[in-house]
Amino acid sequence: MKVPLLVATDQPPPLPKWTRWIRFEQVAPEENRLREYGITISQNLLGEWVVSSSWGRIGGRQQVKAAYFASESEAIALAEREAIRRLLRGYQVSAFE
């Protein structure tokens, strides 16, 4: 089953209320697609806000990237944009806190 391409007018499914981390999965065994994507918001020892994203095959090695912000609101804005992007690409929320 192929995920249909979405046009700009398509709205993503509602995003649950999450505060620290959220995890997405996209599972299509018939196409050998077993993907996961995680987003974490935290604060480091220097007081910067960090948005960490990790992705890869479920059960496999993960790639990680991090973005640093001076304010929590900037970090939350980026994290929510990334979360909505995952929903638009066909991922399902599997866990959050």
XYZ file of N, CA and C in Angstrom, residues 2-97:
288
model
N 0.717 2.085 -0.970
C 1.500 3.308 -1.057
C 0.790 4.432 -0.317
N 1.586 5.270 0.353
C 1.041 6.440 1.026
C 0.787 7.494 -0.032
N -0.462 7.999 -0.133
C -0.735 8.978 -1.179
C -0.029 10.293 -0.882
N 0.353 10.976 -1.960
C 0.952 12.297 -1.794
C -0.134 13.259 -1.344
N 0.202 14.120 -0.422
C -0.764 15.070 0.099
C -0.564 16.419 -0.564
N -1.667 17.094 -0.818
C -1.585 18.431 -1.389
C -1.595 19.435 -0.259
N -1.279 20.679 -0.577
C -1.132 21.717 0.443
C -2.413 21.954 1.234
N -3.567 21.596 0.679
C -4.825 21.837 1.381
C -5.161 20.730 2.371
N -4.470 19.596 2.315
C -4.741 18.506 3.253
C -4.339 18.916 4.662
N -5.162 18.567 5.625
C -4.883 18.867 7.015
C -4.367 17.606 7.703
N -3.370 17.741 8.583
C -2.878 16.568 9.304
C -3.889 16.133 10.355
N -3.830 14.874 10.769
C -4.677 14.441 11.877
C -4.306 15.242 13.125
N -5.210 15.319 14.099
C -4.882 16.091 15.306
C -3.688 15.500 16.045
N -2.862 16.370 16.553
C -1.674 15.976 17.299
C -2.038 15.905 18.781
N -1.678 14.826 19.486
C -1.993 14.770 20.918
C -1.192 15.817 21.692
N -1.658 16.159 22.884
C -0.934 17.104 23.740
C 0.269 16.389 24.345
N 1.456 16.808 23.968
C 2.682 16.196 24.488
C 3.605 17.305 24.960
N 4.460 16.989 25.930
C 5.299 18.023 26.517
C 6.793 17.717 26.434
N 7.184 16.452 26.521
C 8.621 16.112 26.569
C 9.096 15.322 25.367
N 8.342 14.318 24.938
C 8.769 13.509 23.803
C 7.554 12.897 23.117
N 7.740 12.541 21.853
C 6.701 11.877 21.072
C 7.388 10.916 20.104
N 6.727 9.803 19.833
C 7.297 8.786 18.940
C 6.269 8.428 17.875
N 6.738 8.300 16.650
C 5.892 7.950 15.514
C 6.396 6.651 14.893
N 5.469 5.906 14.290
C 5.837 4.698 13.542
C 5.102 4.689 12.225
N 5.739 4.086 11.241
C 5.116 3.840 9.945
C 5.427 2.388 9.598
N 4.395 1.543 9.625
C 4.597 0.112 9.441
C 3.793 -0.358 8.238
N 4.494 -0.935 7.267
C 3.879 -1.548 6.090
C 4.704 -2.790 5.761
N 4.433 -3.934 6.453
C 5.263 -5.129 6.266
C 5.303 -5.634 4.821
N 4.197 -5.475 4.096
C 4.175 -5.958 2.711
C 5.155 -5.198 1.820
N 5.542 -3.994 2.235
C 6.527 -3.203 1.498
C 7.859 -3.149 2.230
N 7.995 -3.947 3.273
C 9.207 -3.996 4.092
C 9.542 -2.605 4.655
N 8.489 -1.867 5.048
C 8.666 -0.537 5.610
C 8.345 -0.583 7.101
N 9.368 -0.457 7.926
C 9.234 -0.461 9.379
C 10.042 0.714 9.916
N 9.431 1.885 9.948
C 10.153 3.106 10.293
C 9.672 3.676 11.623
N 10.584 4.360 12.293
C 10.198 5.091 13.500
C 10.874 6.452 13.487
N 10.257 7.405 14.195
C 10.763 8.763 14.268
C 10.429 9.283 15.652
N 11.388 9.850 16.340
C 11.157 10.377 17.675
C 11.601 11.821 17.793
N 10.879 12.598 18.600
C 11.209 13.995 18.857
C 11.228 14.191 20.365
N 12.284 14.809 20.867
C 12.437 15.062 22.296
C 12.764 16.534 22.524
N 12.117 17.135 23.530
C 12.432 18.504 23.930
C 13.027 18.439 25.334
N 14.201 19.040 25.521
C 14.844 19.040 26.842
C 15.687 20.299 26.997
N 16.218 20.482 28.196
C 17.085 21.613 28.467
C 18.442 21.080 28.893
N 19.521 21.631 28.319
C 20.855 21.145 28.674
C 21.400 21.899 29.895
N 22.589 21.547 30.319
C 23.180 22.151 31.517
C 23.516 23.633 31.353
N 23.594 24.098 30.123
C 23.881 25.512 29.860
C 22.612 26.351 29.781
N 21.463 25.715 29.964
C 20.191 26.429 29.920
C 19.583 26.539 28.539
N 20.232 25.968 27.525
C 19.679 25.995 26.169
C 18.592 24.936 26.042
N 17.619 25.213 25.184
C 16.577 24.230 24.892
C 17.012 23.426 23.681
N 16.862 22.116 23.754
C 17.347 21.210 22.719
C 16.168 20.409 22.162
N 16.044 20.407 20.840
C 15.078 19.543 20.161
C 15.897 18.469 19.454
N 15.757 17.229 19.919
C 16.474 16.096 19.322
C 15.503 15.266 18.508
N 15.906 14.935 17.305
C 15.105 14.068 16.437
C 15.918 12.824 16.123
N 15.268 11.671 16.176
C 15.939 10.421 15.812
C 15.021 9.653 14.870
N 15.629 8.953 13.913
C 14.832 8.202 12.952
C 15.623 7.022 12.441
N 14.881 6.058 11.909
C 15.509 4.871 11.342
C 14.538 3.710 11.311
N 15.066 2.552 11.035
C 14.267 1.330 10.992
C 13.972 0.873 12.417
N 12.773 0.409 12.657
C 12.397 -0.081 13.985
C 13.339 -1.212 14.370
N 13.976 -1.082 15.522
C 14.906 -2.090 16.013
C 16.309 -1.964 15.464
N 16.533 -0.994 14.587
C 17.853 -0.818 13.977
C 18.556 0.411 14.525
N 19.679 0.734 13.900
C 20.421 1.930 14.299
C 19.613 3.175 13.957
N 19.742 4.165 14.796
C 19.017 5.415 14.606
C 19.979 6.533 14.239
N 19.540 7.407 13.375
C 20.271 8.647 13.118
C 19.691 9.703 14.034
N 20.527 10.639 14.465
C 20.091 11.669 15.414
C 20.564 13.029 14.946
N 19.704 14.030 15.112
C 20.112 15.418 14.891
C 19.549 16.247 16.037
N 20.212 17.346 16.351
C 19.777 18.214 17.447
C 19.812 19.660 16.998
N 18.844 20.434 17.499
C 18.799 21.874 17.265
C 18.723 22.562 18.615
N 19.447 23.668 18.780
C 19.545 24.364 20.063
C 18.874 25.734 19.969
N 18.148 26.088 21.042
C 17.410 27.351 21.068
C 17.593 28.048 22.404
N 17.483 29.378 22.400
C 17.592 30.160 23.628
C 16.280 30.139 24.413
N 15.150 29.988 23.717
C 13.865 30.023 24.414
C 13.087 28.724 24.200
N 12.290 28.399 25.183
C 11.459 27.194 25.113
C 10.424 27.312 24.002
N 9.874 28.492 23.794
C 8.834 28.651 22.770
C 9.371 28.368 21.367
N 10.603 28.760 21.093
C 11.206 28.454 19.787
C 11.393 26.947 19.622
N 11.825 26.285 20.686
C 12.029 24.831 20.633
C 10.701 24.117 20.405
N 9.665 24.537 21.100
C 8.349 23.904 20.949
C 7.816 24.115 19.537
N 8.013 25.311 18.982
C 7.534 25.590 17.624
C 8.177 24.651 16.607
N 9.499 24.453 16.703
C 10.176 23.544 15.782
C 9.690 22.110 15.976
N 9.571 21.684 17.222
C 9.144 20.311 17.509
C 7.742 20.055 16.962
N 6.842 20.999 17.122
C 5.483 20.817 16.604
C 5.456 20.795 15.086
N 6.277 21.624 14.432
C 6.359 21.576 12.964
C 6.838 20.212 12.491
N 7.868 19.674 13.162
C 8.381 18.353 12.788
C 7.331 17.268 13.022
N 6.596 17.360 14.124
C 5.565 16.362 14.430
C 4.457 16.386 13.378
N 4.017 17.564 12.997
C 2.977 17.675 11.968
C 3.488 17.142 10.637
N 4.748 17.393 10.347
C 5.344 16.874 9.102
C 5.311 15.344 9.073
N 5.601 14.712 10.206
C 5.550 13.245 10.275
C 4.130 12.744 10.022
N 3.135 13.399 10.617
C 1.746 12.986 10.391
C 1.368 13.116 8.921
N 1.790 14.185 8.291
C 1.482 14.387 6.870
C 2.164 13.353 5.985
N 3.249 12.765 6.457
C 3.956 11.743 5.684
C 3.474 10.333 5.991
N 2.385 10.211 6.732
C 1.783 8.895 6.943
C 2.200 8.175 8.211
N 2.953 8.809 9.081
C 3.337 8.188 10.349
C 2.165 8.243 11.318
N 2.119 7.295 12.252
C 1.119 7.247 13.315
C 1.802 7.472 14.650
N 1.153 8.190 15.565
C 1.701 8.398 16.900
C 1.643 7.056 17.640
N 2.784 6.630 18.184
C 2.806 5.363 18.914
C 2.969 5.560 20.419
N 3.565 6.670 20.859
C 3.714 6.942 22.289
C 4.078 8.412 22.470
N 3.754 8.951 23.622
C 4.124 10.337 23.916
C 4.026 10.591 25.414
N 4.673 11.658 25.838
C 4.584 12.099 27.234
C 4.594 13.609 27.247
